[in-house]
């Protein structure tokens, strides 16, 4: 007999039963479902809807079920459709008719809204933790690689020299924004929907303030229809996760390119690569490629959620059951990727020799040579043209700036003097980029101090939310 079977004249079609069930994925919400039911029973007791004895029996039984699920293989069934009715079934198997009182003043609509929020609250914190751990790793690398001068690229063409630390920190900043978004997402998640019932609220005197305190919610929905249908916080999570994946994917692309023989700037650790079943010499950057690839499924879940929600009339519709699988998959994917990424970053080796070689070719000092002429009074456009011609000359002769005689420089502009020689060294050029966001050492150190301060604030914030 279905828990809602009273008005039905025949059993559910077998295929429909399978089709409508969510237990095969929402079973992971069992902890949250029990936690929510415990609070709900306490609220019913608080409102004098249940006697002290009934509340005690219900809570004891819920705790027994919790223990049973933890320690035994409890058999959830598709006949009972979802985790909420499966747990109620367990309750009725355990204490009989009294179990029927647990759903007083509650609908599965506010129940599932509550469970998902309790679940997401935890998952958002875990995701912040993994993001900060990767951020910490990037900061560690930035400190370690502070004095490695590296080609900065635009259009994947060598552009200007930078510190490798600066490159790693760019990703630390992306994660900084990701963490800010997740913190905001925590707030939009942490609102109590219980008390909304199916759509209208409930006529039982459920004390929502009491429930919010019991379940550590920061706020309460003031509109029951909004409470049962709001999935904005899931869209926000999927969108934050999509951005994290986009950032990781960009970093992976760089690791893949840099570890190719063509670049040879880095070597990824064997532990994060695999071989080829046919070509004995191969070492493939699988971890990085998989992270790049898995970005697609996270984007897919975001689009799928947005599509499920559009056009839904208020309030609960069964379409909303489709909110879960993409979110569960994304929670796993994004956390796995953050953890793998950290391991990959911690173990990669830098090939200084190739990096240094790359700084020789590519005329990375060109912009600074033009700036030099500007500082001596030449308009920038003209300076740009002069140095451009100098580059063309070098390309024809197949030489670099460092192989040029000062006399040749002078042929391109009489303003060139002995003091351009230091500008031909990438390390010196880097030190001239002294804007707050520049790649000079002092600026990069300032960045590190600032991100580290943000990290500290995040740790503090986390300890308050736990
Ligand atoms: N399994 C359902 C879901 O995930 C629970 C809510 C069902 N509510 C209902 N009125 N059928 O959305």
XYZ file of C-alpha atoms and ligand atoms in Angstrom:
478
model
C 0.000 0.000 0.000
C 1.312 3.424 -1.007
C 1.586 5.985 1.772
C -0.747 8.123 -0.369
C -2.878 5.213 -1.627
C -6.280 6.163 -0.147
C -7.897 7.761 -3.182
C -6.464 5.318 -5.732
C -8.398 2.456 -7.277
C -5.533 0.505 -8.810
C -1.816 -0.007 -8.372
C 0.746 2.155 -10.126
C 1.865 0.907 -13.519
C 5.130 -0.993 -13.017
C 7.048 1.107 -15.522
C 5.542 4.271 -14.065
C 6.704 3.199 -10.635
C 10.309 2.903 -11.835
C 9.967 6.072 -13.871
C 8.669 8.171 -11.004
C 10.992 6.871 -8.309
C 13.950 8.889 -7.137
C 15.223 6.538 -4.433
C 18.098 5.302 -6.618
C 19.651 8.753 -6.364
C 18.013 10.584 -3.460
C 18.930 7.808 -0.984
C 22.089 9.823 -0.321
C 19.870 12.335 1.509
C 19.010 9.837 4.276
C 21.012 11.661 6.973
C 19.422 15.003 6.162
C 15.973 13.434 5.980
C 16.321 11.971 9.469
C 17.836 15.178 10.842
C 14.917 17.144 9.400
C 12.350 14.693 10.772
C 13.911 14.832 14.243
C 13.615 18.623 14.249
C 10.077 18.414 12.864
C 9.029 16.007 15.642
C 10.529 18.362 18.224
C 8.607 21.260 16.685
C 5.364 19.234 16.797
C 6.048 18.494 20.445
C 6.884 22.153 21.080
C 3.506 23.051 19.542
C 1.808 20.400 21.677
C 0.672 18.509 18.587
C 2.502 15.419 19.859
C 2.607 14.228 23.437
C 5.987 14.004 25.171
C 5.815 10.237 24.995
C 4.934 10.171 21.289
C 7.752 12.570 20.469
C 10.199 10.454 22.437
C 9.129 7.240 20.715
C 9.361 8.868 17.287
C 12.800 10.358 17.978
C 14.119 7.079 19.384
C 12.884 5.226 16.367
C 14.396 7.793 13.973
C 17.735 7.391 15.763
C 17.459 3.603 15.505
C 16.800 3.908 11.783
C 19.784 6.216 11.430
C 21.988 3.663 13.167
C 20.527 0.857 11.070
C 21.205 2.654 7.789
C 24.730 3.448 8.939
C 25.575 -0.113 9.963
C 23.401 -2.430 7.886
C 22.345 -2.722 4.298
C 18.839 -1.248 4.576
C 16.705 -2.188 1.635
C 15.132 0.918 0.123
C 12.470 0.133 -2.475
C 11.130 1.844 -5.584
C 7.587 1.029 -4.370
C 8.227 3.646 -1.699
C 9.452 6.010 -4.411
C 11.836 8.313 -2.615
C 13.980 8.647 0.495
C 11.249 10.447 2.418
C 8.670 7.691 2.062
C 11.273 4.959 2.462
C 12.269 6.356 5.828
C 8.649 6.764 6.853
C 8.165 3.114 5.886
C 11.091 2.119 8.105
C 9.512 4.132 10.887
C 6.193 2.367 10.536
C 7.918 -1.039 10.383
C 9.634 -0.094 13.631
C 6.864 1.522 15.715
C 3.651 0.850 13.808
C 0.792 3.324 13.672
C 2.523 6.119 15.603
C 4.844 6.537 12.594
C 1.840 7.990 10.782
C 2.088 11.091 12.963
C 5.531 12.154 11.754
C 4.178 13.754 8.583
C 1.718 15.977 10.493
C 1.804 19.521 9.121
C 4.458 18.593 6.599
C 4.542 17.741 2.909
C 7.272 16.058 0.954
C 7.478 19.397 -0.832
C 8.863 21.277 2.154
C 10.635 18.111 3.334
C 12.669 17.698 0.154
C 13.358 21.440 0.060
C 14.739 21.140 3.585
C 16.806 18.006 2.895
C 18.455 19.495 -0.169
C 19.340 22.649 1.731
C 20.854 20.698 4.611
C 22.824 18.652 2.082
C 24.000 21.633 0.049
C 25.054 23.560 3.127
C 27.528 20.783 3.911
C 28.646 20.370 0.317
C 29.260 24.079 -0.216
C 31.571 24.094 2.807
C 33.463 21.075 1.468
C 33.791 22.753 -1.900
C 35.135 25.926 -0.279
C 37.598 23.814 1.676
C 38.899 22.102 -1.461
C 39.077 25.389 -3.337
C 41.106 26.990 -0.549
C 43.413 23.996 -0.376
C 44.198 24.393 -4.075
C 44.586 28.123 -3.589
C 47.046 27.442 -0.780
C 49.004 25.131 -3.086
C 49.182 27.834 -5.762
C 50.459 30.336 -3.214
C 53.068 27.824 -2.100
C 54.220 27.422 -5.712
C 54.227 31.186 -6.201
C 56.597 31.569 -3.256
C 58.760 28.754 -4.526
C 58.844 30.093 -8.099
C 59.118 33.772 -7.219
C 62.365 34.217 -9.133
C 61.613 32.064 -12.138
C 61.163 34.406 -15.074
C 58.683 33.035 -17.556
C 57.302 34.097 -20.939
C 53.941 35.814 -20.598
C 51.700 35.037 -23.584
C 48.939 36.773 -25.438
C 47.314 34.894 -28.338
C 49.671 32.093 -27.254
C 52.487 34.182 -28.766
C 55.391 35.229 -26.546
C 54.564 38.701 -25.278
C 56.371 40.046 -22.208
C 58.366 38.362 -19.454
C 56.595 37.707 -16.155
C 57.329 35.902 -12.922
C 56.059 32.311 -12.914
C 54.682 33.228 -9.466
C 52.513 35.860 -11.167
C 51.074 33.213 -13.476
C 50.169 30.854 -10.604
C 48.661 33.726 -8.632
C 46.321 34.620 -11.485
C 44.678 31.251 -10.788
C 44.723 31.885 -7.042
C 42.654 35.015 -7.746
C 40.168 33.084 -9.861
C 39.704 30.720 -6.923
C 39.393 33.720 -4.626
C 36.339 34.826 -6.603
C 35.036 31.244 -6.706
C 35.186 31.110 -2.918
C 33.391 34.452 -2.581
C 30.613 33.112 -4.825
C 30.335 29.911 -2.797
C 30.103 31.889 0.447
C 27.235 33.868 -1.020
C 25.688 30.611 -2.168
C 25.862 29.358 1.407
C 23.688 32.305 2.510
C 21.101 31.751 -0.214
C 20.998 28.065 0.744
C 20.722 28.587 4.458
C 17.024 29.518 4.603
C 14.436 27.334 6.316
C 11.601 26.081 4.076
C 9.970 23.773 6.670
C 6.539 24.988 7.671
C 5.589 25.672 4.065
C 3.725 22.361 3.845
C 2.639 21.479 0.335
C 1.980 25.019 -0.865
C 0.100 27.190 1.627
C 1.828 26.780 4.992
C 0.210 24.717 7.716
C -2.587 25.173 10.229
C -0.561 23.374 12.890
C 1.249 25.880 15.075
C 4.718 24.890 13.832
C 7.221 27.336 15.316
C 9.524 28.162 12.429
C 11.812 30.282 14.587
C 12.290 27.239 16.799
C 12.994 25.047 13.754
C 15.487 27.553 12.361
C 17.397 27.551 15.645
C 17.226 23.758 15.896
C 18.589 23.294 12.361
C 20.947 26.321 12.413
C 19.300 28.264 9.601
C 20.087 31.971 9.304
C 16.697 32.901 7.873
C 13.150 31.646 7.242
C 11.111 31.783 4.041
C 8.261 34.238 4.435
C 6.364 32.824 1.459
C 5.429 29.144 1.466
C 5.041 28.995 -2.327
C 8.504 30.425 -2.818
C 9.861 28.087 -0.120
C 8.809 24.883 -1.887
C 9.706 25.961 -5.423
C 12.892 27.997 -4.979
C 15.872 26.237 -6.556
C 17.883 29.406 -7.180
C 20.508 28.254 -4.691
C 21.081 25.135 -6.800
C 21.443 27.191 -9.960
C 23.907 29.368 -8.075
C 25.874 26.346 -6.958
C 25.957 24.873 -10.465
C 27.007 28.203 -11.845
C 29.780 28.627 -9.244
C 30.879 25.057 -9.946
C 30.870 25.782 -13.696
C 33.183 28.728 -13.124
C 35.497 26.640 -10.941
C 35.604 23.989 -13.658
C 36.234 26.646 -16.310
C 39.185 27.930 -14.268
C 40.558 24.441 -13.688
C 40.096 23.615 -17.353
C 42.125 26.663 -18.410
C 44.907 25.685 -16.035
C 44.772 22.105 -17.329
C 45.063 23.316 -20.897
C 48.242 25.169 -19.927
C 49.678 22.167 -18.110
C 48.936 19.983 -21.132
C 50.569 22.415 -23.540
C 53.539 23.153 -21.286
C 54.260 19.468 -20.709
C 54.277 18.729 -24.454
C 57.694 18.147 -26.017
C 57.137 21.283 -28.084
C 57.106 23.450 -24.933
C 58.814 21.256 -22.314
C 58.370 23.887 -19.602
C 57.123 21.399 -17.024
C 56.921 17.705 -16.367
C 53.797 16.287 -14.773
C 54.342 13.600 -12.176
C 53.975 9.971 -13.281
C 51.288 9.592 -10.611
C 48.937 11.843 -12.618
C 49.704 10.495 -16.090
C 49.081 7.258 -17.939
C 50.766 5.347 -20.731
C 49.562 4.172 -24.096
C 48.432 0.609 -24.700
C 50.256 0.659 -28.036
C 53.035 3.265 -28.021
C 55.587 2.347 -25.356
C 57.172 5.801 -25.177
C 53.957 7.688 -24.349
C 53.186 9.541 -21.131
C 49.811 11.204 -21.393
C 48.514 14.014 -19.146
C 45.242 12.156 -18.437
C 44.352 13.876 -15.171
C 44.547 17.315 -16.760
C 42.645 16.156 -19.845
C 39.911 14.569 -17.748
C 39.411 17.709 -15.682
C 39.191 19.697 -18.925
C 36.695 17.140 -20.251
C 34.574 16.932 -17.108
C 33.939 20.670 -17.326
C 31.366 19.782 -19.998
C 29.166 17.694 -17.728
C 29.093 20.444 -15.088
C 28.040 23.037 -17.680
C 25.447 20.495 -18.840
C 23.986 20.211 -15.350
C 23.703 23.996 -15.082
C 21.851 24.273 -18.384
C 19.683 21.295 -17.536
C 18.670 22.842 -14.191
C 17.864 26.201 -15.756
C 15.786 24.434 -18.380
C 13.868 22.373 -15.820
C 12.963 25.520 -13.911
C 11.881 27.743 -16.756
C 8.159 27.902 -17.295
C 7.218 25.993 -14.136
C 4.005 27.252 -12.582
C 4.021 27.755 -8.822
C 4.519 25.890 -6.627
C 5.883 22.311 -6.450
C 5.856 20.294 -9.671
C 7.325 16.854 -10.092
C 9.745 18.338 -12.626
C 11.621 19.563 -9.554
C 12.706 16.008 -8.779
C 15.049 16.489 -11.749
C 17.030 18.991 -9.658
C 19.091 16.321 -7.951
C 21.199 14.096 -10.206
C 23.034 16.960 -11.902
C 23.755 18.553 -8.537
C 24.985 15.296 -6.971
C 27.160 14.619 -10.004
C 28.534 18.160 -9.912
C 29.328 17.967 -6.193
C 31.424 14.869 -6.836
C 32.995 16.121 -10.050
C 34.065 19.527 -8.806
C 35.498 18.203 -5.545
C 37.358 15.347 -7.243
C 38.798 17.796 -9.764
C 39.919 20.286 -7.099
C 41.662 17.512 -5.175
C 43.345 16.004 -8.247
C 44.403 19.453 -9.408
C 46.093 20.138 -6.085
C 48.003 16.853 -6.296
C 49.053 17.571 -9.844
C 50.267 21.065 -8.969
C 52.136 19.874 -5.889
C 54.077 17.269 -7.845
C 54.912 18.970 -11.139
C 58.544 19.649 -12.005
C 59.782 22.838 -13.614
C 62.193 22.658 -16.539
C 64.239 25.819 -15.885
C 66.516 25.270 -18.846
C 63.724 25.270 -21.426
C 62.013 28.192 -19.769
C 65.245 30.205 -19.818
C 65.788 29.292 -23.474
C 62.306 30.463 -24.360
C 63.157 33.899 -22.966
C 66.017 34.298 -25.429
C 63.831 34.194 -28.524
C 60.576 36.048 -29.044
C 61.750 39.629 -28.428
C 60.079 39.800 -25.020
C 61.890 43.099 -24.284
C 60.344 44.881 -27.285
C 57.637 46.717 -25.343
C 60.175 47.930 -22.796
C 62.512 49.124 -25.578
C 59.646 51.179 -26.993
C 58.896 52.500 -23.499
C 62.569 53.450 -23.247
C 62.272 55.669 -26.314
C 59.052 57.177 -24.970
C 60.788 58.021 -21.689
C 63.351 59.874 -23.823
C 60.633 61.956 -25.432
C 59.481 60.004 -28.508
C 55.686 59.607 -28.976
C 54.661 56.018 -28.245
C 53.308 55.262 -31.759
C 56.631 56.280 -33.293
C 58.591 54.288 -30.710
C 56.390 51.270 -31.441
C 57.186 51.578 -35.136
C 60.978 51.994 -34.506
C 61.210 48.896 -32.339
C 58.949 47.027 -34.771
C 61.437 47.738 -37.544
C 64.230 46.597 -35.261
C 62.419 43.296 -34.734
C 61.935 42.925 -38.473
C 65.670 43.532 -38.968
C 66.551 40.867 -36.383
C 64.113 38.382 -37.929
C 65.738 38.875 -41.345
C 69.207 38.358 -39.860
C 67.929 35.514 -37.643
C 69.369 37.090 -34.503
C 68.021 38.289 -31.151
C 68.237 41.739 -29.509
C 71.171 40.605 -27.358
C 73.276 39.898 -30.443
C 72.863 43.475 -31.701
C 75.586 46.086 -31.482
C 74.677 49.451 -29.920
C 75.483 51.063 -33.300
C 72.750 49.064 -34.947
C 70.296 50.162 -32.256
C 71.338 53.738 -33.000
C 70.546 53.263 -36.686
C 66.941 52.762 -35.628
C 66.938 55.659 -33.168
C 69.634 58.033 -32.011
C 67.939 58.016 -28.604
C 69.278 54.515 -27.876
C 72.245 54.645 -25.445
C 74.370 52.238 -23.433
C 71.651 52.023 -20.762
C 69.379 49.907 -22.969
C 71.573 46.880 -22.269
C 69.835 46.044 -18.936
C 66.490 46.142 -20.777
C 67.574 43.148 -22.825
C 67.419 40.972 -19.729
C 63.969 39.560 -18.980
C 64.641 39.641 -15.242
C 65.213 43.385 -15.352
C 62.187 44.020 -17.521
C 60.023 42.132 -15.047
C 61.179 44.379 -12.224
C 60.009 47.467 -14.096
C 56.344 46.371 -14.034
C 55.678 48.018 -10.705
C 51.956 48.820 -10.846
C 50.001 47.263 -8.003
C 48.934 44.443 -10.333
C 52.305 44.230 -12.084
C 54.761 41.367 -12.103
C 57.602 43.148 -10.215
C 58.607 41.305 -7.071
C 57.147 43.826 -4.614
C 53.755 43.709 -6.334
C 53.744 39.931 -6.472
C 54.642 39.761 -2.770
C 51.784 42.142 -2.043
C 49.422 39.864 -3.963
C 50.536 36.889 -1.922
C 49.968 38.756 1.328
C 46.480 39.786 0.186
C 45.353 36.345 -0.980
C 46.744 34.870 2.211
C 44.675 37.335 4.216
C 41.569 36.296 2.269
C 42.385 32.657 2.951
C 42.638 33.365 6.659
C 39.269 35.141 6.591
C 37.781 32.155 4.803
C 39.112 29.758 7.427
C 37.570 31.906 10.132
C 34.275 32.094 8.258
C 34.286 28.312 7.823
C 34.824 27.692 11.525
C 31.793 29.904 12.279
C 29.587 28.034 9.814
C 30.520 24.538 10.943
N 11.067 12.883 -4.633
C 10.457 14.158 -4.690
C 11.450 15.191 -5.216
O 12.574 14.928 -5.189
C 9.995 14.575 -3.343
C 8.855 15.542 -3.357
C 7.655 14.857 -3.911
N 6.475 15.636 -3.777
C 5.363 15.352 -4.396
N 4.342 16.118 -4.196
N 5.259 14.338 -5.204
O 11.082 16.267 -5.654
